[in-house]
Amino acid sequence: MGLWQGSLEVLGLAKMSAIDPTFWRGKRVFITGHTGFKGSWLSLWLQQLGAQVKGFALPAPTNPSVFDLCDVANGMESEIADIRDLEVIRQSMASFSPEILIHMAAQPLVRHSYLDPVETYQTNVLGTVNVLEAARSVDNLKVIINITTDKCYHNNEWEWGYRENDPMGGDDPYSSSKGCAELVSAAYKKSFFDLAEKPKRIATVRAGNVIGGGDWAEDRLIPDILKSFEKAESVKLRNPHAIRPWQHVLEPLSGYLMLVEQLWNVGDDYLSAWNFGPHQESMITVGLIAESMASQWGSGAKVEMDAGNHPHEASILKLDISRAMSQLGWAPKLSLQQALGLIIEWHKAYIENRNMREITLQQIKVFNDE
Ligand SMILES: NC(=O)c1ccc[n+]([C@@H]2O[C@H](COP(=O)([O-])OP(=O)(O)OC[C@H]3O[C@@H](n4cnc5c(N)ncnc54)[C@H](O)[C@@H]3O)[C@@H](O)[C@H]2O)c1
């Protein structure tokens, strides 16, 4: 415990507008994708806040996973099932009768979407339709958050950050499927949720590249870097000059929680879309991230470029977070160095076989309390 408390003290986190634990105590929250990387962190956070949580997802997509290592299912209801099956998701939601729905189940990888575009659209577009369709018949349900991505924007390869009112787009199946999921949410809002006897408040959230302890997804930068460092092999970078809005997983998750509170308590001003990204100085190249991690890791860490022929990925993508900062009072807490430091500490604790549930909960607690 000392390690984590100590590390965050060293980080000198600033006091920020906080999540209200009294709001969450006893709230019934249904989360899709709870076995995934972000879903596991969020489920643990909701458990810590005292919410009654039910998760609905396919099995954890990686092995190892935060879900298994942290025994996330212990402390919530966990249903392993497929959002592509309308009847199953409908029954699952109806029997739990949530007050809040957080939809994050998805096929989330750009490169996999080139290999299996049909699965990607079925999960990300029709799966979203099914989840929102199931939500329509839950009377108690008041607030819905649909997690999409910064990649939903039409990418102009320009250096300005995208704003929430910029057009949707996406050149690869993943990005385009998430643009579609945005359109689905907007249509459900206007066609059904606004008009319901008890209107449901829905917002979509677009976060940048999320990093954190326990992400073992294929083809993601940080897991690739850590795997190589662990084996004392060189990291091969596919797109060393690509710029991304990197942020620790706790940053957007804190934004989602704050947004739910405002949607619940206030309502109309908080509908529609929200960007959650880092400050400008954390929007840096893949190459700089890798070098910075190598210097924090210590001996055995090496970085080199992979000159292979890779499918297209946007080379520059930045987010404008003015809306979240000014209207929600949300702001990123961690510098990129601090976020990378936390990831390395988490990963080293994992290598040392420590109790990862305790360590993850402790990281959440300290981040939340600061
Ligand atoms: N990780 C990032 O950098 C990032 C950035 C922006 C947005 N997002 C979005 O955040 C969400 C979570 O991403 P993640 O990184 O945790 O991904 P992940 O792959 O770790 O988790 C995906 C989750 O979705 C579930 N899932 C996939 N297909 C399903 C299906 N057909 N039915 C039910 N469950 C299914 C998986 O079981 C898992 O629980 C996704 O919507 C993703 O698009 C992620």
Coordinates of C-alpha atoms and ligand atoms in Angstrom, one line a residue:
M1 CA 0.0 0.0 0.0
G2 CA 2.8 2.4 0.9
L3 CA 4.2 2.1 -2.6
W4 CA 1.0 3.4 -4.2
Q5 CA 0.3 6.1 -1.6
G6 CA 3.9 7.2 -1.8
S7 CA 4.0 7.2 -5.5
L8 CA 1.0 9.4 -5.9
E9 CA 2.3 11.8 -3.2
V10 CA 5.4 12.1 -5.2
L11 CA 3.2 12.9 -8.2
G12 CA 1.8 15.8 -6.3
L13 CA -1.7 15.5 -7.7
A14 CA -3.7 18.7 -7.8
K15 CA -7.1 19.0 -6.0
M16 CA -9.8 18.8 -8.6
S17 CA -13.6 18.8 -8.7
A18 CA -14.4 15.4 -7.3
I19 CA -16.7 12.5 -7.8
D20 CA -19.5 12.4 -5.1
P21 CA -19.4 9.1 -3.3
T22 CA -22.8 9.7 -1.8
F23 CA -24.3 9.8 -5.2
W24 CA -23.0 6.4 -6.1
R25 CA -23.8 4.5 -2.9
G26 CA -26.5 1.9 -3.7
K27 CA -27.0 3.1 -7.3
R28 CA -27.9 0.3 -9.7
V29 CA -25.4 0.5 -12.6
F30 CA -25.4 -1.8 -15.6
I31 CA -22.1 -1.9 -17.5
T32 CA -21.4 -3.7 -20.8
G33 CA -17.8 -4.7 -21.4
H34 CA -16.9 -5.1 -17.7
T35 CA -14.4 -7.9 -18.5
G36 CA -12.3 -5.6 -20.7
F37 CA -9.5 -3.3 -19.8
K38 CA -11.5 -0.1 -19.2
G39 CA -14.5 -2.0 -18.0
S40 CA -12.5 -3.8 -15.3
W41 CA -11.1 -0.6 -13.9
L42 CA -14.5 1.1 -14.0
S43 CA -16.2 -1.9 -12.3
L44 CA -13.7 -1.9 -9.5
W45 CA -14.1 1.9 -9.1
L46 CA -17.9 1.5 -8.9
Q47 CA -17.6 -1.3 -6.4
Q48 CA -15.4 1.0 -4.3
L49 CA -18.0 3.7 -4.5
G50 CA -20.6 1.4 -3.2
A51 CA -22.7 1.0 -6.3
Q52 CA -24.7 -2.1 -7.1
V53 CA -23.1 -3.2 -10.3
K54 CA -24.0 -5.7 -13.0
G55 CA -21.7 -6.4 -15.9
F56 CA -22.6 -7.9 -19.3
A57 CA -19.8 -9.0 -21.6
L58 CA -18.0 -11.8 -23.4
P59 CA -15.1 -13.3 -21.5
A60 CA -12.0 -11.2 -20.8
P61 CA -10.4 -10.5 -24.2
T62 CA -6.9 -11.1 -23.0
N63 CA -5.0 -13.6 -20.9
P64 CA -3.8 -12.3 -18.4
S65 CA -6.4 -9.6 -17.8
V66 CA -7.2 -7.1 -15.2
F67 CA -10.6 -8.8 -14.9
D68 CA -9.1 -12.1 -13.7
L69 CA -6.0 -10.7 -11.9
C70 CA -8.2 -8.4 -9.8
D71 CA -11.1 -10.8 -9.3
V72 CA -13.4 -8.1 -10.6
A73 CA -16.4 -10.4 -10.7
N74 CA -16.2 -10.6 -6.9
G75 CA -18.2 -7.6 -5.8
M76 CA -20.7 -7.4 -8.6
E77 CA -23.1 -9.5 -10.7
S78 CA -21.2 -10.7 -13.8
E79 CA -23.0 -12.1 -16.9
I80 CA -20.9 -13.6 -19.7
A81 CA -23.0 -13.1 -22.8
D82 CA -23.1 -11.4 -26.2
I83 CA -24.6 -8.0 -27.0
R84 CA -25.3 -9.2 -30.6
D85 CA -28.1 -11.3 -29.1
L86 CA -31.0 -8.9 -28.5
E87 CA -33.2 -11.2 -26.4
V88 CA -30.4 -12.0 -24.0
I89 CA -29.3 -8.4 -23.4
R90 CA -33.0 -7.4 -23.1
Q91 CA -33.6 -10.0 -20.4
S92 CA -30.4 -9.3 -18.6
M93 CA -31.1 -5.6 -18.4
A94 CA -34.8 -6.1 -17.5
S95 CA -34.1 -8.5 -14.7
F96 CA -31.5 -6.1 -13.1
S97 CA -33.5 -2.9 -13.7
P98 CA -30.6 -0.5 -13.7
E99 CA -30.8 3.3 -13.0
I100 CA -27.6 3.9 -15.0
L101 CA -26.3 2.2 -18.1
I102 CA -22.7 2.5 -19.2
H103 CA -22.1 0.9 -22.6
M104 CA -18.5 0.1 -23.4
A105 CA -18.6 -3.5 -24.9
A106 CA -16.9 -3.3 -28.3
Q107 CA -14.5 -4.7 -30.8
P108 CA -12.0 -1.9 -30.0
L109 CA -8.9 -2.6 -32.2
V110 CA -8.2 -0.8 -35.5
R111 CA -6.0 -3.5 -36.9
H112 CA -8.4 -6.3 -36.0
S113 CA -11.2 -4.3 -37.7
Y114 CA -9.3 -4.7 -41.0
L115 CA -9.2 -8.5 -40.5
D116 CA -12.8 -8.8 -39.4
P117 CA -14.9 -5.8 -40.5
V118 CA -18.2 -7.7 -40.3
E119 CA -17.6 -8.7 -36.6
T120 CA -16.5 -5.1 -35.9
Y121 CA -19.7 -3.6 -37.3
Q122 CA -22.0 -6.3 -35.8
T123 CA -20.6 -5.7 -32.4
N124 CA -20.0 -1.9 -32.5
V125 CA -23.1 -0.9 -34.5
L126 CA -25.8 -3.6 -34.1
G127 CA -24.5 -4.4 -30.6
T128 CA -25.1 -0.8 -29.7
V129 CA -28.6 -0.8 -31.3
N130 CA -29.4 -3.9 -29.2
V131 CA -28.1 -2.3 -25.9
L132 CA -30.1 0.8 -26.5
E133 CA -33.2 -1.2 -27.6
A134 CA -32.9 -3.2 -24.4
A135 CA -32.6 0.1 -22.5
R136 CA -35.9 1.5 -23.9
S137 CA -38.0 -0.9 -21.9
V138 CA -36.3 -0.4 -18.5
D139 CA -38.5 2.1 -16.6
N140 CA -36.0 2.8 -13.8
L141 CA -33.3 3.7 -16.2
K142 CA -32.5 7.4 -16.2
V143 CA -29.0 8.0 -17.5
I144 CA -27.1 6.3 -20.4
I145 CA -23.5 6.8 -21.4
N146 CA -22.3 5.3 -24.7
I147 CA -18.5 5.0 -24.9
T148 CA -17.3 5.6 -28.4
T149 CA -13.8 7.0 -29.2
D150 CA -11.8 10.0 -30.5
K151 CA -11.5 8.1 -33.8
C152 CA -15.2 8.6 -34.5
Y153 CA -14.3 12.0 -36.1
H154 CA -13.7 12.6 -39.7
N155 CA -10.0 12.9 -39.6
N156 CA -8.5 15.8 -41.5
E157 CA -5.0 15.1 -40.4
W158 CA -4.8 18.6 -39.0
E159 CA -3.1 19.7 -35.9
W160 CA -6.1 21.2 -34.1
G161 CA -8.1 19.2 -31.6
Y162 CA -11.5 17.9 -32.7
R163 CA -14.5 19.4 -31.1
E164 CA -17.7 17.6 -30.2
N165 CA -19.6 19.3 -33.1
D166 CA -17.1 18.2 -35.8
P167 CA -18.4 15.7 -38.3
M168 CA -18.3 12.0 -37.8
G169 CA -16.2 9.8 -40.1
G170 CA -13.6 7.1 -39.9
D171 CA -11.5 5.6 -42.7
D172 CA -11.1 2.1 -41.2
P173 CA -13.9 -0.2 -40.1
Y174 CA -13.3 0.4 -36.3
S175 CA -13.3 4.2 -36.5
S176 CA -16.3 4.2 -38.8
S177 CA -18.2 1.7 -36.7
K178 CA -17.8 4.1 -33.7
G179 CA -18.9 7.0 -35.8
C180 CA -22.0 4.9 -36.6
A181 CA -22.5 4.1 -32.9
E182 CA -22.6 7.9 -32.3
L183 CA -25.3 8.3 -35.0
V184 CA -27.2 5.4 -33.5
S185 CA -27.2 7.1 -30.1
A186 CA -28.3 10.4 -31.5
A187 CA -31.2 8.7 -33.3
Y188 CA -32.3 6.7 -30.2
K189 CA -32.2 9.9 -28.2
K190 CA -34.4 11.9 -30.6
S191 CA -36.7 9.0 -31.6
F192 CA -37.2 7.3 -28.2
F193 CA -35.4 8.5 -25.1
D194 CA -36.5 12.2 -25.3
L195 CA -40.1 11.2 -26.0
A196 CA -40.4 8.5 -23.3
E197 CA -42.9 9.1 -20.5
K198 CA -39.9 9.3 -18.2
P199 CA -37.2 10.6 -20.6
K200 CA -33.8 8.9 -20.4
R201 CA -30.8 11.1 -20.6
I202 CA -28.1 9.9 -23.0
A203 CA -24.6 11.2 -23.7
T204 CA -21.7 9.8 -25.8
V205 CA -18.1 10.1 -24.7
R206 CA -15.1 10.2 -26.9
A207 CA -11.8 9.5 -25.2
G208 CA -8.3 9.3 -26.6
N209 CA -5.7 6.6 -26.4
V210 CA -6.1 5.2 -22.9
I211 CA -3.2 3.7 -21.1
G212 CA -2.9 2.0 -17.7
G213 CA -1.8 -1.0 -15.8
G214 CA -3.1 -4.3 -17.1
D215 CA -3.8 -3.6 -20.8
W216 CA -2.7 -6.7 -22.7
A217 CA -4.6 -6.0 -25.9
E218 CA -2.9 -6.9 -29.1
D219 CA -1.3 -4.2 -31.2
R220 CA -1.5 -1.5 -28.5
L221 CA 1.6 0.5 -27.9
I222 CA 2.0 0.3 -24.1
P223 CA 1.4 -3.5 -23.8
D224 CA 3.8 -4.1 -26.7
I225 CA 6.4 -1.9 -25.0
L226 CA 6.0 -3.6 -21.6
K227 CA 6.2 -7.1 -23.2
S228 CA 9.5 -6.2 -24.8
F229 CA 11.0 -4.6 -21.7
E230 CA 10.0 -7.6 -19.7
K231 CA 12.0 -9.9 -22.1
A232 CA 14.8 -7.3 -22.5
E233 CA 14.0 -7.2 -26.2
S234 CA 13.9 -4.1 -28.4
V235 CA 10.4 -2.5 -28.9
K236 CA 9.6 -2.2 -32.6
L237 CA 7.5 0.9 -33.3
R238 CA 5.1 0.8 -36.2
N239 CA 4.2 4.5 -36.4
P240 CA 6.9 6.3 -34.4
H241 CA 5.8 9.7 -35.6
A242 CA 2.1 9.2 -35.1
I243 CA 0.6 11.7 -32.5
R244 CA -2.1 10.5 -30.1
P245 CA -3.9 12.0 -27.1
W246 CA -2.5 9.6 -24.4
Q247 CA -4.1 9.5 -21.0
H248 CA -4.3 7.3 -18.0
V249 CA -7.4 5.1 -17.9
L250 CA -8.5 6.7 -14.6
E251 CA -8.8 10.1 -16.4
P252 CA -11.6 9.4 -18.8
L253 CA -13.3 7.1 -16.3
S254 CA -13.5 10.0 -13.8
G255 CA -15.0 12.1 -16.5
Y256 CA -17.7 9.4 -17.3
L257 CA -18.6 9.2 -13.6
M258 CA -18.8 13.0 -13.2
L259 CA -20.9 13.2 -16.4
V260 CA -23.4 10.6 -15.1
E261 CA -23.8 12.6 -11.9
Q262 CA -24.6 15.8 -13.8
L263 CA -26.9 14.1 -16.2
W264 CA -28.7 12.6 -13.3
N265 CA -28.8 15.8 -11.1
V266 CA -29.1 18.5 -13.7
G267 CA -30.0 16.9 -17.1
D268 CA -30.4 18.8 -20.3
D269 CA -27.2 20.9 -20.3
Y270 CA -25.2 17.7 -20.2
L271 CA -26.7 15.7 -23.0
S272 CA -25.0 14.9 -26.4
A273 CA -21.2 14.4 -26.8
W274 CA -18.2 14.9 -24.7
N275 CA -14.5 14.7 -25.4
F276 CA -12.2 13.4 -22.6
G277 CA -8.5 13.8 -23.5
P278 CA -5.2 15.0 -22.1
H279 CA -3.7 18.4 -22.0
Q280 CA -1.9 19.5 -25.1
E281 CA 1.5 18.5 -23.8
S282 CA 0.4 14.8 -23.5
M283 CA -0.5 14.7 -27.2
I284 CA 2.9 13.4 -28.3
T285 CA 4.4 10.9 -30.7
V286 CA 4.6 7.2 -30.3
G287 CA 8.4 7.4 -30.4
L288 CA 8.5 9.9 -27.5
I289 CA 6.2 7.7 -25.4
A290 CA 8.4 4.7 -25.9
E291 CA 11.6 6.6 -25.1
S292 CA 10.1 8.0 -22.0
M293 CA 9.0 4.6 -20.8
A294 CA 12.4 3.1 -21.6
S295 CA 14.1 5.7 -19.4
Q296 CA 11.6 5.1 -16.5
W297 CA 11.9 1.3 -16.8
G298 CA 15.7 1.2 -16.5
S299 CA 18.1 -1.4 -17.8
G300 CA 17.0 -3.8 -20.5
A301 CA 14.7 -1.3 -22.3
K302 CA 15.4 -0.6 -26.0
V303 CA 13.4 1.1 -28.7
E304 CA 13.7 0.7 -32.5
M305 CA 11.5 1.4 -35.6
D306 CA 9.6 -1.3 -37.5
A307 CA 9.8 -0.5 -41.2
G308 CA 7.2 -3.1 -42.2
N309 CA 4.2 -2.4 -44.4
H310 CA 1.4 -1.6 -42.0
P311 CA -2.3 -0.8 -42.6
H312 CA -3.3 2.9 -42.6
E313 CA -3.9 4.5 -39.2
A314 CA -4.4 8.3 -38.7
S315 CA -1.1 9.9 -38.1
I316 CA -2.3 12.9 -36.1
L317 CA -5.3 13.0 -33.9
K318 CA -5.9 15.5 -31.1
L319 CA -9.0 16.3 -29.0
D320 CA -10.3 19.6 -27.8
I321 CA -11.5 19.1 -24.1
S322 CA -12.8 22.7 -23.5
R323 CA -16.3 21.5 -23.1
A324 CA -15.5 19.0 -20.4
M325 CA -13.3 21.4 -18.6
S326 CA -15.6 24.4 -18.6
Q327 CA -19.0 22.8 -18.3
L328 CA -18.2 19.7 -16.2
G329 CA -15.3 21.0 -14.2
W330 CA -13.3 18.0 -15.3
A331 CA -9.6 18.2 -16.1
P332 CA -6.8 15.6 -16.5
K333 CA -5.0 15.2 -13.2
L334 CA -1.8 13.3 -14.3
S335 CA 1.0 14.4 -16.5
L336 CA 2.1 11.9 -19.1
Q337 CA 5.2 11.1 -17.1
Q338 CA 3.1 10.5 -14.0
A339 CA 0.7 8.2 -15.9
L340 CA 3.6 6.2 -17.4
G341 CA 5.2 6.0 -13.9
L342 CA 1.9 4.5 -12.5
I343 CA 1.8 1.9 -15.3
I344 CA 5.3 0.8 -14.8
E345 CA 4.7 0.5 -11.0
W346 CA 1.5 -1.5 -11.7
H347 CA 3.3 -3.8 -14.1
K348 CA 6.3 -4.4 -11.8
A349 CA 3.9 -5.3 -9.0
Y350 CA 2.3 -7.8 -11.4
I351 CA 5.6 -9.3 -12.2
E352 CA 6.3 -9.6 -8.4
N353 CA 3.0 -11.5 -8.0
R354 CA 1.5 -9.0 -5.6
N355 CA -2.3 -8.7 -4.9
M356 CA -3.4 -6.8 -8.0
R357 CA -6.9 -6.2 -6.8
E358 CA -5.6 -4.4 -3.7
I359 CA -3.1 -2.5 -5.8
T360 CA -5.6 -1.4 -8.4
L361 CA -8.1 -0.4 -5.8
Q362 CA -5.4 1.6 -4.0
Q363 CA -4.4 3.4 -7.2
I364 CA -8.1 4.3 -7.8
K365 CA -8.6 5.5 -4.2
V366 CA -5.6 7.7 -4.2
F367 CA -6.4 9.2 -7.6
N368 CA -10.0 9.8 -6.5
D369 CA -9.1 11.2 -3.1
E370 CA -6.5 13.7 -4.3
Ligands
LIG1 N1 -8.5 1.5 -24.8 C1 -8.5 2.6 -25.5 O1 -7.5 3.2 -25.8 C2 -9.8 3.2 -26.0 C3 -9.8 4.5 -26.5 C4 -11.1 5.0 -26.9 C5 -12.2 4.3 -26.8 N2 -12.2 3.0 -26.3 C6 -13.5 2.3 -26.1 O2 -13.6 1.9 -24.8 C7 -14.4 0.7 -24.7 C8 -13.6 -0.3 -23.9 O3 -12.3 -0.6 -24.5 P1 -11.2 -1.5 -23.9 O4 -9.9 -0.9 -24.3 O5 -11.5 -1.7 -22.5 O6 -11.5 -2.8 -24.8 P2 -11.3 -4.4 -24.3 O7 -11.1 -5.1 -25.6 O8 -10.3 -4.5 -23.2 O9 -12.8 -4.7 -23.8 C9 -13.9 -4.8 -24.6 C10 -15.0 -5.4 -23.8 O10 -16.1 -5.6 -24.7 C11 -16.6 -7.0 -24.6 N3 -17.1 -7.4 -25.8 C12 -16.6 -7.4 -27.1 N4 -17.5 -7.9 -27.9 C13 -18.6 -8.2 -27.2 C14 -19.9 -8.8 -27.6 N5 -20.2 -9.1 -28.8 N6 -20.8 -8.9 -26.6 C15 -20.5 -8.6 -25.3 N7 -19.3 -8.1 -24.9 C16 -18.4 -7.9 -25.9 C17 -15.3 -7.8 -24.2 O11 -15.7 -9.0 -23.6 C18 -14.7 -6.8 -23.2 O12 -15.4 -6.9 -22.0 C19 -14.6 0.3 -26.2 O13 -15.9 0.7 -26.5 C20 -13.6 1.0 -26.9 O14 -13.9 1.2 -28.3 C21 -11.0 2.4 -25.9

